mmCIF file of C-alpha atoms in Angstrom:
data_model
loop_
_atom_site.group_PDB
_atom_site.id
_atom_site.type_symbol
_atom_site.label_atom_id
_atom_site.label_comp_id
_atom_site.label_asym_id
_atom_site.label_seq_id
_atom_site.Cartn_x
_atom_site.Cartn_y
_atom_site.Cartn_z
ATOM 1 C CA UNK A 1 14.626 29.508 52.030
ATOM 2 C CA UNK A 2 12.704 26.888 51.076
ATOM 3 C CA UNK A 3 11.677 25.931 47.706
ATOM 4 C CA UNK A 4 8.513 24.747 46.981
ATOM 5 C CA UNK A 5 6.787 23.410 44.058
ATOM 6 C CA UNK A 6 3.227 24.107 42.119
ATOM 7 C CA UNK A 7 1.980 22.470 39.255
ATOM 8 C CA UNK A 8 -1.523 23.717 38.343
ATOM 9 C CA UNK A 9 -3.690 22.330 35.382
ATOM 10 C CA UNK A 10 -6.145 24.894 33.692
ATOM 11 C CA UNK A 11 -9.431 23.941 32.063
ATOM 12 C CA UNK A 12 -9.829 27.016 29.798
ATOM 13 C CA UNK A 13 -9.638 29.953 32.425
ATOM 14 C CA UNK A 14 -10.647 27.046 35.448
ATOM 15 C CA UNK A 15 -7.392 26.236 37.376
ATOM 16 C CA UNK A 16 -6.745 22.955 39.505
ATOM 17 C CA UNK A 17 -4.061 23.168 41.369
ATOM 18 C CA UNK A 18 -2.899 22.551 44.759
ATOM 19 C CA UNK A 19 -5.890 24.150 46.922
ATOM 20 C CA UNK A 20 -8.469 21.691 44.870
ATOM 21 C CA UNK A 21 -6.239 18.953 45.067
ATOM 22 C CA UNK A 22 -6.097 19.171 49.101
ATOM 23 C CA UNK A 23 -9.608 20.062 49.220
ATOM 24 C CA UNK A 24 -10.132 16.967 47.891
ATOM 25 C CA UNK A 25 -7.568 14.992 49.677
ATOM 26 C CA UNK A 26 -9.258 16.733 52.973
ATOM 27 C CA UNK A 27 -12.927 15.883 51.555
ATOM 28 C CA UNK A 28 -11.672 12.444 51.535
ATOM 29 C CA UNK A 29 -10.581 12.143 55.122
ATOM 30 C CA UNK A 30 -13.732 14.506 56.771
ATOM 31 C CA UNK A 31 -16.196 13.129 54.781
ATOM 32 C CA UNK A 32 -17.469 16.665 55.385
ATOM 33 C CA UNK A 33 -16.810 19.455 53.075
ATOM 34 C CA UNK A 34 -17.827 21.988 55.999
ATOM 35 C CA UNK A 35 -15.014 19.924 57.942
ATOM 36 C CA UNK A 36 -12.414 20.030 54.724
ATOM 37 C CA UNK A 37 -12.950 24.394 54.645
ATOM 38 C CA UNK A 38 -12.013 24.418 58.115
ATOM 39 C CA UNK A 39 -9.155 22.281 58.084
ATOM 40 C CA UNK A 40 -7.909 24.348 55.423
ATOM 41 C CA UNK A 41 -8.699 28.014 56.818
ATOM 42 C CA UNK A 42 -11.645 28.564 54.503
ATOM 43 C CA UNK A 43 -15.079 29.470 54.676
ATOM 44 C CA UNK A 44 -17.875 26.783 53.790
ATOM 45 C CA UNK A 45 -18.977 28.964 51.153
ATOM 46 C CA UNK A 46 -15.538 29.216 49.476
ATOM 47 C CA UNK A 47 -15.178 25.373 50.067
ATOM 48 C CA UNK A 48 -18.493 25.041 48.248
ATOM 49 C CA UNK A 49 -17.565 27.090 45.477
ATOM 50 C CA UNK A 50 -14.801 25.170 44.503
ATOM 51 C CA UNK A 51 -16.735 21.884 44.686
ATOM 52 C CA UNK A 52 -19.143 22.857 42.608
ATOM 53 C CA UNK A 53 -16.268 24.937 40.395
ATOM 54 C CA UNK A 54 -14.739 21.804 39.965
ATOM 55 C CA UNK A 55 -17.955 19.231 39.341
ATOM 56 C CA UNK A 56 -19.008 21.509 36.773
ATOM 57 C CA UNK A 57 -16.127 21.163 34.838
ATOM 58 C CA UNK A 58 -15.952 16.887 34.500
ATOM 59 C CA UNK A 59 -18.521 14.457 33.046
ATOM 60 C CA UNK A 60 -19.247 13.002 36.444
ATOM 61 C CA UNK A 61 -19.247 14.753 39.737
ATOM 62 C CA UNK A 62 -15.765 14.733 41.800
ATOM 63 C CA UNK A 63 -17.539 15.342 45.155
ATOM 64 C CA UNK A 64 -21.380 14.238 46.266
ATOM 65 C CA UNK A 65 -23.218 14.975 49.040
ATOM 66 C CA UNK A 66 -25.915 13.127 50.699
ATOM 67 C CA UNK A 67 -28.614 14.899 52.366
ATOM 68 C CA UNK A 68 -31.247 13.725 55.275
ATOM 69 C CA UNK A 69 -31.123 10.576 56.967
ATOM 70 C CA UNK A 70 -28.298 10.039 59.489
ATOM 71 C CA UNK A 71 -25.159 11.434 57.006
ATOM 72 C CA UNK A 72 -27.196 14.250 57.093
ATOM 73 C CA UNK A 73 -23.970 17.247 55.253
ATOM 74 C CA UNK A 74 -21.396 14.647 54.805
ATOM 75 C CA UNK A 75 -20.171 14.498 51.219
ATOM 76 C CA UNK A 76 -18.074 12.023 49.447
ATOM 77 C CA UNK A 77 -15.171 11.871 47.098
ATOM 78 C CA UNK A 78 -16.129 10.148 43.692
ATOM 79 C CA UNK A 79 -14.377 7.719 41.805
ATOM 80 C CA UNK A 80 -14.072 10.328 39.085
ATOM 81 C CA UNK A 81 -12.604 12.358 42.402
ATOM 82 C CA UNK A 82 -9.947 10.000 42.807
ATOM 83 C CA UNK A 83 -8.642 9.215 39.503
ATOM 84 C CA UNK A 84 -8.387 13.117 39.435
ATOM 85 C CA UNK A 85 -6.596 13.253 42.041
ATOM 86 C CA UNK A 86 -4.221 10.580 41.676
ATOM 87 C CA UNK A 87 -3.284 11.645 38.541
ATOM 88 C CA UNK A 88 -2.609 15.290 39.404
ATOM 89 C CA UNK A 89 -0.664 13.484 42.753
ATOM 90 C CA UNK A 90 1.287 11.457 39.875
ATOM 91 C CA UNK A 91 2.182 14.146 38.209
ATOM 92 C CA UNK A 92 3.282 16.080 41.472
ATOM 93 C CA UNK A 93 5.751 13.067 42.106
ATOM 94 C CA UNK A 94 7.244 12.943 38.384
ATOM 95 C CA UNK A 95 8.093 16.570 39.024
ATOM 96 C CA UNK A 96 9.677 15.951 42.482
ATOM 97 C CA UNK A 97 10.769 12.536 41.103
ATOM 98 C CA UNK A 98 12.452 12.556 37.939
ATOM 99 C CA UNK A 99 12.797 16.138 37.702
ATOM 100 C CA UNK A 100 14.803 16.726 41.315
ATOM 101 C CA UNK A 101 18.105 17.109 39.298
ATOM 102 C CA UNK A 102 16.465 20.471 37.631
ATOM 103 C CA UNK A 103 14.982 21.389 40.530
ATOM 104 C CA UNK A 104 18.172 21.419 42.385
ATOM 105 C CA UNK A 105 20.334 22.649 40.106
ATOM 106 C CA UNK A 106 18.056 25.793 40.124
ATOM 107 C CA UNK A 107 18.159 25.935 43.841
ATOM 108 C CA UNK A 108 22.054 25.654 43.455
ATOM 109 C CA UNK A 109 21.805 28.894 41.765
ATOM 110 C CA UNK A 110 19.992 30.799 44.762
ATOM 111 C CA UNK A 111 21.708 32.858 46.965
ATOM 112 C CA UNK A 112 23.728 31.351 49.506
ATOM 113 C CA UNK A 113 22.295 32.833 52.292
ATOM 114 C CA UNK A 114 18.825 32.990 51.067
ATOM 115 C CA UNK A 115 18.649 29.192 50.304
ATOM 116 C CA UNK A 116 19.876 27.964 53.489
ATOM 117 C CA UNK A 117 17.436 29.997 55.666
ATOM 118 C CA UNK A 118 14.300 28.158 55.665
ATOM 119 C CA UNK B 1 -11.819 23.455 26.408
ATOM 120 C CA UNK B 2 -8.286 23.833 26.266
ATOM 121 C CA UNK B 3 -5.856 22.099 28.963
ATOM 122 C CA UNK B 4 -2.652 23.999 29.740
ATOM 123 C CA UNK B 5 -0.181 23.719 32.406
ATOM 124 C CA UNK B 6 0.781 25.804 34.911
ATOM 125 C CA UNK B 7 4.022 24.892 36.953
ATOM 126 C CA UNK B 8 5.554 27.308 39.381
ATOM 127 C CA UNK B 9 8.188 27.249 41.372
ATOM 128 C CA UNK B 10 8.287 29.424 44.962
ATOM 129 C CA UNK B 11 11.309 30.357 46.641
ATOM 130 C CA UNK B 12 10.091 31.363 50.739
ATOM 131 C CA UNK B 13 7.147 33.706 49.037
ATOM 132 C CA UNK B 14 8.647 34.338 45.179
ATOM 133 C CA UNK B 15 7.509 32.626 42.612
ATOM 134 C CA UNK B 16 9.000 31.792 39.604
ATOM 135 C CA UNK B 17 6.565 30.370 36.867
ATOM 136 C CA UNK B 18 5.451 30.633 33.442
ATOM 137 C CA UNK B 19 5.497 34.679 33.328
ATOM 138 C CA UNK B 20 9.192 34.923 34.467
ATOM 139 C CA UNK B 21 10.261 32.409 32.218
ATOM 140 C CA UNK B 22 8.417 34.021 28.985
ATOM 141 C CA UNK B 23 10.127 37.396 30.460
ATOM 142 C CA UNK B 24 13.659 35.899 30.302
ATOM 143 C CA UNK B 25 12.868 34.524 26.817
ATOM 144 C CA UNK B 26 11.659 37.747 25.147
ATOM 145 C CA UNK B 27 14.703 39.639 27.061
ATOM 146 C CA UNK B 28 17.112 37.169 25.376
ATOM 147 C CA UNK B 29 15.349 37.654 21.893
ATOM 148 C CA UNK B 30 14.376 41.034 22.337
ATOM 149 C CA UNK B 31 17.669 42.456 23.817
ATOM 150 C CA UNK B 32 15.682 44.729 26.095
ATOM 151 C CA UNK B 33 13.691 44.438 29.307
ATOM 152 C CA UNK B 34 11.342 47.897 27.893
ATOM 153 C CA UNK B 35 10.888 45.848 24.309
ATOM 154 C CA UNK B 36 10.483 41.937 26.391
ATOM 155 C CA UNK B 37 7.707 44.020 28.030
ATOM 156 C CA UNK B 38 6.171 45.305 25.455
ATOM 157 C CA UNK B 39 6.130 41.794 23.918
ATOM 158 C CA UNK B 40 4.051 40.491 26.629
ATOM 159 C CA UNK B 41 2.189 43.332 27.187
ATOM 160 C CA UNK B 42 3.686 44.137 30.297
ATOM 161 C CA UNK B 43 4.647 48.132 31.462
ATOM 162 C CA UNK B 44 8.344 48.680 31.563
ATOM 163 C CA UNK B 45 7.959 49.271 35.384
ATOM 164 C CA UNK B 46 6.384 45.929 35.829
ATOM 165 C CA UNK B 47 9.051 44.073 34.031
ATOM 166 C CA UNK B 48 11.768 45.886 35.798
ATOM 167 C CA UNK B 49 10.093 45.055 39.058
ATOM 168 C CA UNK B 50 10.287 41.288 37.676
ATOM 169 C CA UNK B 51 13.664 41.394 36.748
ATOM 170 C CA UNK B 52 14.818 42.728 40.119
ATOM 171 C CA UNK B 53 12.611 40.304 42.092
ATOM 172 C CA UNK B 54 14.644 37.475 39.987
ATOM 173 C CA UNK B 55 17.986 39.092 40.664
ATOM 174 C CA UNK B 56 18.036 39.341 43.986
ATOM 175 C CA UNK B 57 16.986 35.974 45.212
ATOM 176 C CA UNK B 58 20.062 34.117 42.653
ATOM 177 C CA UNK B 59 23.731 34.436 43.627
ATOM 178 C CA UNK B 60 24.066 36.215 39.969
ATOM 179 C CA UNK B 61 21.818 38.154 38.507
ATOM 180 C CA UNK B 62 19.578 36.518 35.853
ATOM 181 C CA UNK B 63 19.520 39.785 33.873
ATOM 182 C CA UNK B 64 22.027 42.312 33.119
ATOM 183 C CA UNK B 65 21.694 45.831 31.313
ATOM 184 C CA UNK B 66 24.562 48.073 29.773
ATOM 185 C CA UNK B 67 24.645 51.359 30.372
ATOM 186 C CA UNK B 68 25.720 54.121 28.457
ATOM 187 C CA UNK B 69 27.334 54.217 24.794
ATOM 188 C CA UNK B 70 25.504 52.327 21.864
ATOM 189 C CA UNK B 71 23.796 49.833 23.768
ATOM 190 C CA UNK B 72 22.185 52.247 25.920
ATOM 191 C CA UNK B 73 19.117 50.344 27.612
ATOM 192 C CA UNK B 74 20.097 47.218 26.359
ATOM 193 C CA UNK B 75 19.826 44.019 28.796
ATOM 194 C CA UNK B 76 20.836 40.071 28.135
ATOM 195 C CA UNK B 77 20.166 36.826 30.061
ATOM 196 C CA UNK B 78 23.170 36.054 31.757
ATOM 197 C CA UNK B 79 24.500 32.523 31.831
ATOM 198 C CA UNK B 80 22.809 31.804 35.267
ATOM 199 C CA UNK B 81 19.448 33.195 33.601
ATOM 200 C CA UNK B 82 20.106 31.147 30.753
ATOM 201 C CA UNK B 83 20.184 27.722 33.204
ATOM 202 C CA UNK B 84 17.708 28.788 35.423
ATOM 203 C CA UNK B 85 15.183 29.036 32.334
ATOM 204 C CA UNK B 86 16.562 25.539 30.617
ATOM 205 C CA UNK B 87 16.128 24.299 34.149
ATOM 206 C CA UNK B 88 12.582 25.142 34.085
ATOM 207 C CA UNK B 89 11.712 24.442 30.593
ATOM 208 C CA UNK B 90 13.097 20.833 31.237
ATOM 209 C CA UNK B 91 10.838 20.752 34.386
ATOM 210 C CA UNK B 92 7.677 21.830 31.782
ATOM 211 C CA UNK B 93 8.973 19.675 28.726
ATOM 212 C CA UNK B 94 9.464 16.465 31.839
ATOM 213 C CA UNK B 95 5.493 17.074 32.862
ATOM 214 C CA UNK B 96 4.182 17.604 29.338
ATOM 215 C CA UNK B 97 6.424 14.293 28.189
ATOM 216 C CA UNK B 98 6.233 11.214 30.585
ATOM 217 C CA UNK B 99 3.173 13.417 32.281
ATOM 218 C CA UNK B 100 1.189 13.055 29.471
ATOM 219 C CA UNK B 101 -0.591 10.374 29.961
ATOM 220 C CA UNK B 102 -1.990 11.718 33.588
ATOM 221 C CA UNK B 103 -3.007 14.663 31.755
ATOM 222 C CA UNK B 104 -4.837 12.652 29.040
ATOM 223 C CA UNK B 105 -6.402 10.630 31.796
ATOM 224 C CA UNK B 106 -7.616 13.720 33.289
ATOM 225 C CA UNK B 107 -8.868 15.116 30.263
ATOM 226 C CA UNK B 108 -10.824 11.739 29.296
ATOM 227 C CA UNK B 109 -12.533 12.590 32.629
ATOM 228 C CA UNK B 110 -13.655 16.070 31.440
ATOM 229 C CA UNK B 111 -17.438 16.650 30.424
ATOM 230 C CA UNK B 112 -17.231 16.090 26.391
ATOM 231 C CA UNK B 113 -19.027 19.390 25.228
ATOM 232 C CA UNK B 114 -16.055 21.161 27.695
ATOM 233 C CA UNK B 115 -13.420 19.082 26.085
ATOM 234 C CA UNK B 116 -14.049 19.256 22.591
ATOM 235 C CA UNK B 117 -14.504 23.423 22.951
ATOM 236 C CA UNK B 118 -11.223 24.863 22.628
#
């Protein structure tokens, strides 16, 4: 069984977590948030909601989007974007990092059978 | 706003995150899963579910209950409950410690009025 990890932040009843994180991360790499929803499985209108979900909530938007011209749709991550997302990656790797002795001690704990059966 | 953290743990499709861990604590405190429950606002049913779910993915259960005689209905954290929770609650304590600066960075990048709203 494997054991996975989440570490999700909530601003008031707002979560970011790992969805918004890789949406994003995938943002990043499309340049495209119609491209990011569909390398995740999601509608554009979901991916849209979360975008603007999550630029609502900080001082400056973590995801713009140019329209007309030649970039016609594509849509950028900000600075703001990054340092967001760096720091929540940061804090993804202290977890894995620093805390892998808890983590495994728990997974010590699991059921034989159920922990070695991915 | 308020910023809280959220970190969860899945084992294959079980999770194991902040409820859980509050559910052990009450049990431990409150001697009983029906009162631990209660505590939390939980029906006895779904906290029994809870417990279960936790039992059977550990090699020993997390939660025991005595039947019969005085203690009728009463349940305690077992010693493998009692690490699994310290395990987590390091995990937490490890994030909200040397994490804290990430989280203050991404709270600097929150929109003021959001911030200062609790």
């Amino acid at each position: 069984m494997e054991t996975r990890l989440h570490l999700r932040l909530y601003f008031g009843d707002i979560p970011f977590g790992p969805g918004k994180a890789e949406l994003l991360r995938q943002i990043a790499a499309q340049g495209s948030i119609a491209a990011a929803g569909r390398a995740m499985g999601m509608s554009y209108k979901r991916a849209w909601d979360l975008v603007e979900e999550m630029n609502a909530l900080f001082a400056a938007p973590l995801v713009t989007t140019e329209r007309g011209g030649a970039s016609k749709g594509g849509a950028k991550v900000t600075e703001a974007g990054q340092a967001v997302l760096a720091h929540y990656t940061a804090l993804m790797a202290l977890v894995a990092g620093q805390g892998a002795g808890h983590l495994q001690a728990i997974s010590g704990l699991l059921k034989p059978d159920a922990a070695s059966n991915p």
